[in-house]
């Protein structure tokens, strides 16, 4: 019996073993501390440490369960070989998507009645991301993001469900940690959001329909983007992350112009071997585009510390960016620091969120007209000229008929100021700015312990910035040379102080007797916006005044009352009512206040008895909503309803005695001007199948904007002006959105996520005048180069905004455009402005976004891309430089290069308004491809590392003939080229 007992104990001991391993997040590959690890149907277990590591004694055949809030639990059966068991937990969609941020609060995703999309940090676009807008590109249906060029730190144009205005801003309202930002530009900064470190952002929440945005009232007609920054977590261990990247940027394409040898041949062919034009030719061979464009280097370093001390979670971060542009002399150096403190007091009843972001940025801007100059400057001329008194740079000078130079009173060759050396324009013009900005908020959220469900929230916020800059050029620079004292010395300064106070109370009550839940919120908001600008301009010696010093301080206030009721019946029928009453000092007292209501209904169909047991269907919810939102950012003038006086022309003088005084003249204004309003109707369907392995949404919407700002003719007899800006137009956008998120593979070591979104939007202007006037053509817009005051677009009733307004080109039998011959569209036998017609438009009919992320053991592969269909671009570069007459200016005696497009058209004179130059610009872009490898448990399990490589702007498929088919507004003129960027990065978690 003893022998048998001893043998039994030996077998039992042999079956026991110790397993070790690490628990990580499948989506982020980061370690997960605090994961519960237990042996099923026993009391034995442990939790993972601060690095996600664990150790547990188990027996063969037992089942170990790994569970953690927000993730799907995993069960693993122990075998005799199970000694190291690493586990990656996948996101629990129902829990992680359970709460989304909305205006003045948050709501469960399943209870949301509006069109709301939340994007988490692990879903952001990869690669080189220097501005927050880049993170969203192609990620959300109904959201079109167009970068404003490839300059360092350049911004992007964001449109949510199409533009809602013709003359006012179409930008969405952006809210950072509860602080709504104004749309006013920051001097010395090309992109206001560039002061936010993208690495600090936790989530983007996009509110698209009025039932979601109406809580922001008179500033929400173009949608709302809520940015939430990262915070520390309660009881979390100290964690340090360092991420560093280095990248090179390359030009991808240049405009095809004549080389120096080709140009010399062309000039002699057209003007003769011994012509005056031929005598101006040089002997150099200069590729001016190569001279101004370069390979650029960028480095970025980001350090963050996250943890918790007792009841004080914290996060501190610092970011440094040094980015050169491919256009010489362009650069941004940005330092960003942020701190987040989130303590709780009074047994957790008082929650405090303190978020402070500070930025110090230095920029050097280039005169981007050098890009156009590089296309046109004579390629037979050198960059440098040892005989030039203008700092040694070659400069076009004036000549007599006998070929000798004309000298000025200082004895220097007299400059031809119509054309400039593009390298000189970059190297000798220093446009430097320094920007300091801080955005902060303190949120106090108190739950009343003696009244269940009642809480109060106070949010104090600010957005301060100071910027100053100088634009200088040396005295002898050809750019600003003057015999009386040359050079340039321009200064500017700006100060912005925006302040915020929000207070609201929220009461939530479950009434089980009637199977209902009430969620009521009401609050008050006070905002003050102040700005002061200063500018002055002189020559270097300050003996000549280019611009008198000007100070332009301005401010306005916005006071609001708002409320929202969410009602839930039987946990499947949901109603939301929202009301905001806005008062702004930007309008007269009679128009100062406006009500912005909304209502929405949602039906969680999946929870009905006839679908509840259908396991294949995870989620099905119908949403319907209507609301009114506004747009008060109708001009740069904070008081457009007040009369103004402007200084008269230089010859408009009044004599008083023996002295003449400048006159002041009144400007036209509308004392009853007010904000634009947009009515939005929305119907949506949220779906999920196979335990949300496939999920998404479909939305159909209609946006009708009224009281559009438009400049219309004033009836004859007015002594003020012949035009006035007033509320007089209507416009509509209608469309459909579709999103699908799929997880085709979801296992321990392999996972694959795919996301696709599609949007169709149709825009049409329905009214532009106070009374029906069939003779009113519309509002000319879309300024182009090549002619004084020329425009190529128009806003007309019955057509989309920014429709092109051009002549219909006539072609010969070989489909070659015939110069100066256009279609007589009104059949009156004369070709004139009456034959201009609305042709195509700038905005796409459909746009798509797609992304994919594949995790294979420790490898990650991801890509993102976009596609646009139905958009057209006016190729102003080709129109302005595509004619033979531009080769030689006989009056000013200088030569210019031209685009090789002239070989296809043979145009002698520029045909600026030919629809030949309105070109199809649909495209497919691969924005980013990233490959990464994860190292875990390095240096005694203290460090996790990730190395990765990335390519931005990988390729573009398009039929457009210009450099880039992605052009905001549809006029391709002097756009900073978007580079291809190759990046290498390293991320370390301590």
JSON list of N, CA, C and O in Angstrom, two decimals, residues 61 120 316 326 650 668 845 952 990:
[
{"chain": "A", "resi": 61, "resn": "UNK", "atom": "N", "xyz": [-3.69, 18.77, -19.08]},
{"chain": "A", "resi": 61, "resn": "UNK", "atom": "CA", "xyz": [-5.11, 18.57, -19.34]},
{"chain": "A", "resi": 61, "resn": "UNK", "atom": "C", "xyz": [-5.99, 19.67, -18.78]},
{"chain": "A", "resi": 61, "resn": "UNK", "atom": "O", "xyz": [-7.17, 19.76, -19.13]},
{"chain": "A", "resi": 120, "resn": "UNK", "atom": "N", "xyz": [-9.87, 54.79, -33.05]},
{"chain": "A", "resi": 120, "resn": "UNK", "atom": "CA", "xyz": [-8.90, 54.67, -31.96]},
{"chain": "A", "resi": 120, "resn": "UNK", "atom": "C", "xyz": [-7.48, 54.77, -32.49]},
{"chain": "A", "resi": 120, "resn": "UNK", "atom": "O", "xyz": [-7.23, 54.67, -33.69]},
{"chain": "A", "resi": 316, "resn": "UNK", "atom": "N", "xyz": [2.88, 62.07, -19.23]},
{"chain": "A", "resi": 316, "resn": "UNK", "atom": "CA", "xyz": [3.69, 63.20, -19.64]},
{"chain": "A", "resi": 316, "resn": "UNK", "atom": "C", "xyz": [4.38, 62.83, -20.95]},
{"chain": "A", "resi": 316, "resn": "UNK", "atom": "O", "xyz": [4.87, 61.70, -21.10]},
{"chain": "A", "resi": 326, "resn": "UNK", "atom": "N", "xyz": [10.94, 69.37, -49.58]},
{"chain": "A", "resi": 326, "resn": "UNK", "atom": "CA", "xyz": [11.70, 69.12, -50.81]},
{"chain": "A", "resi": 326, "resn": "UNK", "atom": "C", "xyz": [11.93, 70.41, -51.59]},
{"chain": "A", "resi": 326, "resn": "UNK", "atom": "O", "xyz": [12.80, 70.46, -52.46]},
{"chain": "A", "resi": 650, "resn": "UNK", "atom": "N", "xyz": [-5.96, 107.33, -53.64]},
{"chain": "A", "resi": 650, "resn": "UNK", "atom": "CA", "xyz": [-4.92, 108.33, -53.43]},
{"chain": "A", "resi": 650, "resn": "UNK", "atom": "C", "xyz": [-5.27, 109.68, -54.05]},
{"chain": "A", "resi": 650, "resn": "UNK", "atom": "O", "xyz": [-4.82, 110.73, -53.58]},
{"chain": "A", "resi": 668, "resn": "UNK", "atom": "N", "xyz": [-20.57, 99.21, -48.31]},
{"chain": "A", "resi": 668, "resn": "UNK", "atom": "CA", "xyz": [-21.89, 98.58, -48.21]},
{"chain": "A", "resi": 668, "resn": "UNK", "atom": "C", "xyz": [-21.91, 97.51, -47.14]},
{"chain": "A", "resi": 668, "resn": "UNK", "atom": "O", "xyz": [-20.92, 96.81, -46.91]},
{"chain": "A", "resi": 845, "resn": "UNK", "atom": "N", "xyz": [-17.71, 62.83, -57.20]},
{"chain": "A", "resi": 845, "resn": "UNK", "atom": "CA", "xyz": [-19.03, 62.25, -56.95]},
{"chain": "A", "resi": 845, "resn": "UNK", "atom": "C", "xyz": [-18.94, 61.15, -55.89]},
{"chain": "A", "resi": 845, "resn": "UNK", "atom": "O", "xyz": [-19.81, 61.04, -55.03]},
{"chain": "A", "resi": 952, "resn": "UNK", "atom": "N", "xyz": [5.31, 56.49, -47.62]},
{"chain": "A", "resi": 952, "resn": "UNK", "atom": "CA", "xyz": [4.14, 57.35, -47.82]},
{"chain": "A", "resi": 952, "resn": "UNK", "atom": "C", "xyz": [4.07, 57.80, -49.27]},
{"chain": "A", "resi": 952, "resn": "UNK", "atom": "O", "xyz": [5.10, 57.96, -49.92]},
{"chain": "A", "resi": 990, "resn": "UNK", "atom": "N", "xyz": [9.47, 50.48, -22.10]},
{"chain": "A", "resi": 990, "resn": "UNK", "atom": "CA", "xyz": [10.19, 50.08, -20.91]},
{"chain": "A", "resi": 990, "resn": "UNK", "atom": "C", "xyz": [9.19, 49.80, -19.79]},
{"chain": "A", "resi": 990, "resn": "UNK", "atom": "O", "xyz": [8.28, 50.59, -19.57]}
]
